[in-house]
Short mmCIF file of N, CA and C in Angstrom, two decimals:
data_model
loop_
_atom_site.label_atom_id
_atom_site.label_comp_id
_atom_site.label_asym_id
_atom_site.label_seq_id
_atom_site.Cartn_x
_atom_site.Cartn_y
_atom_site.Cartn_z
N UNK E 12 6.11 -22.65 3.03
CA UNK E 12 7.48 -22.40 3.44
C UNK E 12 7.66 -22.70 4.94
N UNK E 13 6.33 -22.39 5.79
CA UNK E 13 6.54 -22.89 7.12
C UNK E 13 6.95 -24.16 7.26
N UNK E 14 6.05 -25.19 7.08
CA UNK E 14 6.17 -26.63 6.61
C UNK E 14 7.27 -27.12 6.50
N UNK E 15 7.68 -25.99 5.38
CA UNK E 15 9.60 -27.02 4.97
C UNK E 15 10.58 -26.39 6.20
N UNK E 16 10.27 -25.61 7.28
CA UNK E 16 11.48 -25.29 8.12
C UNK E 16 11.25 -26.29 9.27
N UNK E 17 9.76 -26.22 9.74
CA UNK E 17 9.65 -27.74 10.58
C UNK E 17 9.67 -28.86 10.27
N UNK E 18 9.83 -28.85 8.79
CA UNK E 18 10.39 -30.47 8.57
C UNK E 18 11.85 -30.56 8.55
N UNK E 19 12.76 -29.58 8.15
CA UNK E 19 13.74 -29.06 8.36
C UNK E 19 14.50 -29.53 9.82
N UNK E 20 13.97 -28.60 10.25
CA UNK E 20 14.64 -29.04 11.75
C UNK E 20 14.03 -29.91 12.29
N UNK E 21 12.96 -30.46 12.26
CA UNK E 21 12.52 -31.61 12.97
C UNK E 21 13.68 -32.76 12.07
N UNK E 22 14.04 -33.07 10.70
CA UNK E 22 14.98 -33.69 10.47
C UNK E 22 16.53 -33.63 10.78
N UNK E 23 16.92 -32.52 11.28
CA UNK E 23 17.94 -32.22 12.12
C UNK E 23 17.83 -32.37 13.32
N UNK E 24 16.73 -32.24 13.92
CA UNK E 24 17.02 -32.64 15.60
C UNK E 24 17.41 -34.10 15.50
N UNK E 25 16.46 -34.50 14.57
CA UNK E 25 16.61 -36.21 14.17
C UNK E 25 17.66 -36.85 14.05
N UNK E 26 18.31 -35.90 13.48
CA UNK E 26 20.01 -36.96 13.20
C UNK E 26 20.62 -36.28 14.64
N UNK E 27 20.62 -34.90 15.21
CA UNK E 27 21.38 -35.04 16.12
C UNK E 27 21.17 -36.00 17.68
N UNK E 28 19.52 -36.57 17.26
CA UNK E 28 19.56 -37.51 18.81
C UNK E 28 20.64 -38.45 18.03
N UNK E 29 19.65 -39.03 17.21
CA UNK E 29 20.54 -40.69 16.69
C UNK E 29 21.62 -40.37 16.52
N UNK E 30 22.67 -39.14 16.23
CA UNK E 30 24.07 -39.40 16.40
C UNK E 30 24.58 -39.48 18.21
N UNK E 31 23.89 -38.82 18.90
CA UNK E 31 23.88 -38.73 20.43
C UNK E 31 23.94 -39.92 20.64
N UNK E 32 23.00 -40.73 20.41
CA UNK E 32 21.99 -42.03 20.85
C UNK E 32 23.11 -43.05 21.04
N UNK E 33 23.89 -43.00 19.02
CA UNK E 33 24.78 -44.27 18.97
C UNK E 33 25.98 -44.20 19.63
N UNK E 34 26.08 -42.46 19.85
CA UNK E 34 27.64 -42.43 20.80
C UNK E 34 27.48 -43.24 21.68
N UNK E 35 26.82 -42.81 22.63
CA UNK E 35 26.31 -43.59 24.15
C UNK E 35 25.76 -44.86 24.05
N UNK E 36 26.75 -45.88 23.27
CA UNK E 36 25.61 -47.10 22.96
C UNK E 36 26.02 -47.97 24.78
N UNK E 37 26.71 -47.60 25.87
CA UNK E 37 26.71 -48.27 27.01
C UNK E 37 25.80 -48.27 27.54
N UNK E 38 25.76 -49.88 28.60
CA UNK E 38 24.61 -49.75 29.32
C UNK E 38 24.93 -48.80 30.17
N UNK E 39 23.62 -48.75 30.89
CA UNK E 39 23.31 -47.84 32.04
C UNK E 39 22.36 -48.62 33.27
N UNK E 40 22.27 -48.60 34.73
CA UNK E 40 21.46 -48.89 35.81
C UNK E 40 20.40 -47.80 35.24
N UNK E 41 18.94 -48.48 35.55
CA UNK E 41 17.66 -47.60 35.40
C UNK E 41 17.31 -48.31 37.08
N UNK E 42 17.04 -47.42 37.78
CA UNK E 42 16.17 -47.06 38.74
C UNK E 42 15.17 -46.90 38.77
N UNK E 43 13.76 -47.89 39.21
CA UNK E 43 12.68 -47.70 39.04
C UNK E 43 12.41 -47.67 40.59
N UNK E 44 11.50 -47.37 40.49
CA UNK E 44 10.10 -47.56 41.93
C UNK E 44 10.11 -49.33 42.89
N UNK E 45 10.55 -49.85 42.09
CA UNK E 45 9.99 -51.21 42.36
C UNK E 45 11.31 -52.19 41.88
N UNK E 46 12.02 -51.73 41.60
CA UNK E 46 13.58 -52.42 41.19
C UNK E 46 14.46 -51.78 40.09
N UNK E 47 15.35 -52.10 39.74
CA UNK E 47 16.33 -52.06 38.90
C UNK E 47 16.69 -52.47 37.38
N UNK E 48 16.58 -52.17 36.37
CA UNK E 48 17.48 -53.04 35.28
C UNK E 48 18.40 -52.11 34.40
N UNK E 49 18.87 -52.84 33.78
CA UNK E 49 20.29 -52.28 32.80
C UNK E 49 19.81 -52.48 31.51
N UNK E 50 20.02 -51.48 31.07
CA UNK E 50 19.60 -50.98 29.44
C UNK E 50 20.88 -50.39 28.40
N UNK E 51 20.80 -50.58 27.59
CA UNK E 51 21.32 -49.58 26.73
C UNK E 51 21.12 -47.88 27.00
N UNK E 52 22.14 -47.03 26.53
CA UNK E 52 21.57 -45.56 26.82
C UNK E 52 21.38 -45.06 26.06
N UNK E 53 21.15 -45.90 24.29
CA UNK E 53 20.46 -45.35 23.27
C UNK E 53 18.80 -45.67 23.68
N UNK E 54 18.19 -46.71 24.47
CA UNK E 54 17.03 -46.57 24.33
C UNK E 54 16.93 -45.61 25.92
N UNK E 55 17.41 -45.49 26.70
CA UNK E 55 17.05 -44.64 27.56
C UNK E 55 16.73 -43.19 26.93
N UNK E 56 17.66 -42.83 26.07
CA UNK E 56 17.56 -41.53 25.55
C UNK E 56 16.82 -41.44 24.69
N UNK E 57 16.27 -42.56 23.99
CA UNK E 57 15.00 -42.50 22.96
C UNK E 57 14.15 -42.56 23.88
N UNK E 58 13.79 -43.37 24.37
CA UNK E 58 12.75 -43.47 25.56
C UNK E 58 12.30 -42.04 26.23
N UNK E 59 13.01 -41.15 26.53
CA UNK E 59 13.13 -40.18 27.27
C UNK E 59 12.90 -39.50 25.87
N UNK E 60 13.23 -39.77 24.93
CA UNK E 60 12.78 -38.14 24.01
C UNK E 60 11.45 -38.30 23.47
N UNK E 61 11.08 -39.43 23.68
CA UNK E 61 9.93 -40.20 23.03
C UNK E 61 8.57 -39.70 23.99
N UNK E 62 9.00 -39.51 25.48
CA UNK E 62 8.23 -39.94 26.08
C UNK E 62 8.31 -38.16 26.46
N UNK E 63 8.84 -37.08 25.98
CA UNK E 63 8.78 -35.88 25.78
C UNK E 63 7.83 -35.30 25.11
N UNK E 64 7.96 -35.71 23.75
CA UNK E 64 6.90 -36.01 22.49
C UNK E 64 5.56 -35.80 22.82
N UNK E 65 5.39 -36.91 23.57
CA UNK E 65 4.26 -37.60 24.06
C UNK E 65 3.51 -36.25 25.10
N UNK E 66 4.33 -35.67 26.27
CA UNK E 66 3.76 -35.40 26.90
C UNK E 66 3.55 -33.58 26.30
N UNK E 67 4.02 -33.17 25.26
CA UNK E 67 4.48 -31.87 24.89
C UNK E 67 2.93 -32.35 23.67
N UNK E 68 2.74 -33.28 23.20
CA UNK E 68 1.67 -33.12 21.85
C UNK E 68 0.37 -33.24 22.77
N UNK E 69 0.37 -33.77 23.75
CA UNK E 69 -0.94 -33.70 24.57
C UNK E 69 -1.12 -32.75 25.28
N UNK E 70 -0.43 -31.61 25.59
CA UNK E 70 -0.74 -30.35 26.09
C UNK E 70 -0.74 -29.84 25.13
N UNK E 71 -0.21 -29.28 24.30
CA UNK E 71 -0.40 -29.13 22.72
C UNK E 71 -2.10 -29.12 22.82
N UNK E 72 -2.31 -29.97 22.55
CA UNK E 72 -3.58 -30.87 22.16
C UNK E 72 -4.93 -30.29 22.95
N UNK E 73 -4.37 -30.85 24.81
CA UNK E 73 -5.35 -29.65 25.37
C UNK E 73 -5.41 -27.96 25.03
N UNK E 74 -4.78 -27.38 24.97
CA UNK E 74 -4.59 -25.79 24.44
C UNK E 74 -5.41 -25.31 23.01
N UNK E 75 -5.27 -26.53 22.32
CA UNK E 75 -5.80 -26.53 20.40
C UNK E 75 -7.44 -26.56 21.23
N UNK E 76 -7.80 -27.34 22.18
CA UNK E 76 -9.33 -27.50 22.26
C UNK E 76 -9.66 -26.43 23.06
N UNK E 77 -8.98 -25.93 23.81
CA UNK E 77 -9.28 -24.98 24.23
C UNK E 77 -9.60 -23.66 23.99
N UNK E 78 -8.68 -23.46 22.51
CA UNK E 78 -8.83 -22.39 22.16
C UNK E 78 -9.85 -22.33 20.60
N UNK E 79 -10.12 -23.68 20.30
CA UNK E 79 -11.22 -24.09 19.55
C UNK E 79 -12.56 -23.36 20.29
N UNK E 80 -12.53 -24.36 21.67
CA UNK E 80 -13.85 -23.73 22.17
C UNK E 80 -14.04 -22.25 22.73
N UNK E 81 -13.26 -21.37 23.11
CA UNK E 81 -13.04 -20.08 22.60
C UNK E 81 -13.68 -19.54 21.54
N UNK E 82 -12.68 -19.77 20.73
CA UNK E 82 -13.40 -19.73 19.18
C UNK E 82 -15.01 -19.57 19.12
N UNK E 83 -15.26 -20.59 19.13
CA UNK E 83 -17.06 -21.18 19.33
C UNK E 83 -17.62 -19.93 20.05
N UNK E 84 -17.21 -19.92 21.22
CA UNK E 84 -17.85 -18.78 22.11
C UNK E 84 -18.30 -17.70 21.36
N UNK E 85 -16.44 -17.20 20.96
CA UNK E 85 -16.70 -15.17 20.41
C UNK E 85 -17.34 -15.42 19.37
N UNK E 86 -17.11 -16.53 18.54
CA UNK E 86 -18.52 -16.40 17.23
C UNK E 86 -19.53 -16.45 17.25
N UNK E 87 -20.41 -17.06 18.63
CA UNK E 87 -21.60 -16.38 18.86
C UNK E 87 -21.87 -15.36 19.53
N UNK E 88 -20.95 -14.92 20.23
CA UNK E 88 -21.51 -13.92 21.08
C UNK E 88 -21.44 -12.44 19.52
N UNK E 89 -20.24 -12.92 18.78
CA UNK E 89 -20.02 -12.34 17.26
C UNK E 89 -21.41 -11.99 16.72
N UNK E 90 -21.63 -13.44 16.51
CA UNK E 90 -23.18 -12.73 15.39
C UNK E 90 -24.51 -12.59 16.28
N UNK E 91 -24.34 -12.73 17.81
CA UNK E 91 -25.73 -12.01 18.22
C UNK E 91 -25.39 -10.12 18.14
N UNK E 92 -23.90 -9.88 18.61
CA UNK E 92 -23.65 -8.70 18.27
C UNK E 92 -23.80 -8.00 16.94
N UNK E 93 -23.40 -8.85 16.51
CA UNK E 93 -24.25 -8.79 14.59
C UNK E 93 -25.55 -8.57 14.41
N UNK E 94 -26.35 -9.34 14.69
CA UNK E 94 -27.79 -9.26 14.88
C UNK E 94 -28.63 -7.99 15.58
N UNK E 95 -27.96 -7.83 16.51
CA UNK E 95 -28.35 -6.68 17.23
C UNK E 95 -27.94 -5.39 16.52
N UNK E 96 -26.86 -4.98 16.02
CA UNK E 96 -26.05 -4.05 15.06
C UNK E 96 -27.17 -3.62 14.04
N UNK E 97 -27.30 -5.01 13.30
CA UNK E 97 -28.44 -5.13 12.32
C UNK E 97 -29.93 -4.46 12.50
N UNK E 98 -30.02 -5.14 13.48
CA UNK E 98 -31.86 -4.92 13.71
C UNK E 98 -31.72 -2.99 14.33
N UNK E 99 -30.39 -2.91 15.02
CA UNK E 99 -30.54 -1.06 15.38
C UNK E 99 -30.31 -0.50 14.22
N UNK E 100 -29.74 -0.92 13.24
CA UNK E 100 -29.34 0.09 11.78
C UNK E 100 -30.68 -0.09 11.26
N UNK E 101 -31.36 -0.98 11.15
CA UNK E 101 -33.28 -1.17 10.59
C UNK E 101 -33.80 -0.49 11.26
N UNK E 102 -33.51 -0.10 12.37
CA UNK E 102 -34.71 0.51 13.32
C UNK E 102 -33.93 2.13 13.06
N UNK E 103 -32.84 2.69 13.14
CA UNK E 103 -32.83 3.69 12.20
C UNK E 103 -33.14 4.27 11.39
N UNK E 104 -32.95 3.71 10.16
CA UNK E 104 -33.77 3.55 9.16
C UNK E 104 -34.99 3.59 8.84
N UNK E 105 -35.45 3.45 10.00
CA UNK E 105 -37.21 2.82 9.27
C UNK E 105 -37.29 4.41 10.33
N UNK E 106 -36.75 5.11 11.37
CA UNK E 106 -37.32 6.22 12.21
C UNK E 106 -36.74 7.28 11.09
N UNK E 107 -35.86 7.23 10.10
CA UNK E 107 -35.16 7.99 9.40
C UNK E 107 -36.63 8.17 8.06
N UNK E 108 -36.79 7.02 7.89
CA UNK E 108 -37.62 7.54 6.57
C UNK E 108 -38.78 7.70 7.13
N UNK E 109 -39.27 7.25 9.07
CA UNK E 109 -40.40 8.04 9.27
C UNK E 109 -41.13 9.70 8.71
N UNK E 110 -40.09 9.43 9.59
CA UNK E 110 -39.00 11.48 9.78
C UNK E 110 -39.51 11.98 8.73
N UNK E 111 -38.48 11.51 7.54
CA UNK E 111 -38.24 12.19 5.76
C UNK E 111 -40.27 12.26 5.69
N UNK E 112 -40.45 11.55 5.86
CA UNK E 112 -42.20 11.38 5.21
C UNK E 112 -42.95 12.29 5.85
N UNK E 113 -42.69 12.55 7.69
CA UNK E 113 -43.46 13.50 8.17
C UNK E 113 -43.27 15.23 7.46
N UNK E 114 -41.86 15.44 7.57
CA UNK E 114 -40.98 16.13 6.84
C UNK E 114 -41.17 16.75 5.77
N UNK E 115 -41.99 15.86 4.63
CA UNK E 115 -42.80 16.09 3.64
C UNK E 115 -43.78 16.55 3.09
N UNK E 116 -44.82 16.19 4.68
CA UNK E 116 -45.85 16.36 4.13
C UNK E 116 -46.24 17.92 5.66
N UNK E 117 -45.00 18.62 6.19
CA UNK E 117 -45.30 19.53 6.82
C UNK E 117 -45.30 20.57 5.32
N UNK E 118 -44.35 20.61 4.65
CA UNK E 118 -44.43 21.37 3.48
C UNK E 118 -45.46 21.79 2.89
N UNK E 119 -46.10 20.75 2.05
CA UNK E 119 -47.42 20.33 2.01
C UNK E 119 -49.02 21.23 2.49
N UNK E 120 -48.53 21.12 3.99
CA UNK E 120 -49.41 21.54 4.72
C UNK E 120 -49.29 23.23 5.12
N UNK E 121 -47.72 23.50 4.57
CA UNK E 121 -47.91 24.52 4.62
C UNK E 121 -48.17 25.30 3.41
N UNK E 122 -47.70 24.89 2.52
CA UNK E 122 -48.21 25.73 1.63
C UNK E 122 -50.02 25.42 1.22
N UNK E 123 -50.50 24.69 2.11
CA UNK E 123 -52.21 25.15 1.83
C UNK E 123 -52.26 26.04 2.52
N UNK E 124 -51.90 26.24 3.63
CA UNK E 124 -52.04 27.10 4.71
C UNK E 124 -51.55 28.92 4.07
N UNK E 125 -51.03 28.81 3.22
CA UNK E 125 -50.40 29.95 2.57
C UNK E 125 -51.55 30.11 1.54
N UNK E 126 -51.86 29.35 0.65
CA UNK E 126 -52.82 29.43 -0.10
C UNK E 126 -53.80 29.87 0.24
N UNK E 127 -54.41 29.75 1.68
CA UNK E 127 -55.31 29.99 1.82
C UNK E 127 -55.37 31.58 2.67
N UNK E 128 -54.07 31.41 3.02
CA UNK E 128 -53.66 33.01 3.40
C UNK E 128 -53.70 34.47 2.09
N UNK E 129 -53.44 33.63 1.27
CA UNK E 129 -53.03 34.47 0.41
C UNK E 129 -54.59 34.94 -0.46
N UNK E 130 -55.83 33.79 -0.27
CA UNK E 130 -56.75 33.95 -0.65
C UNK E 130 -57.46 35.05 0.36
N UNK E 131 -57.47 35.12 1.21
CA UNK E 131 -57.93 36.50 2.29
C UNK E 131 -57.61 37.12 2.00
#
């Protein structure tokens, strides 16, 4: 649905240059750096929207790589934080069922210790 609203209006901006464009079909003086010529002011104004385009999809363009390589970054710095997460929940774990086992065998030890109390 996104798709069809920027094709949407990108086909409406469309007809409203080219109806702009053909109003203004007089020439015009262009002023350059280095001399002068006379044009039409449908291609000045294409020219000029064209050359909008141009400079709006290449910043565009820088920003997309930029935030690509971003991207790249937090996903590793992502899964070493992952990794690390990981290996402390194992190392939990493994001090957790130390624990449970020592835990076990104090029981164990006490009831010989009773047994043998109880034999006196």
């Amino acid at each position: 649905m996104k798709g069809q609203w920027g094709l949407i209006l990108g086909l409406l901006a469309a007809i409203i240059i080219a109806i702009f464009a053909v109003i203004n079909v007089d020439g015009v003086r262009v002023n350059y750096l280095f001399g002068t010529a006379e044009w039409p002011l449908i291609l000045v104004i294409l020219g000029s929207v064209l050359m909008g385009a141009v400079i709006a999809g290449a910043l565009g363009t820088v920003r997309i790589y930029q935030l690509r390589s971003e991207l790249k970054r937090l996903k590793s710095t992502n899964g070493l934080a992952e990794n690390q997460k990981q290996d402390q929940s194992e190392n939990d774990l493994n001090k957790a069922a130390n624990s449970s086992s020592i835990t076990k065998e104090v029981p164990s030890s006490v009831s010989s210790i009773e047994k043998t109390h109880k034999e006196n």
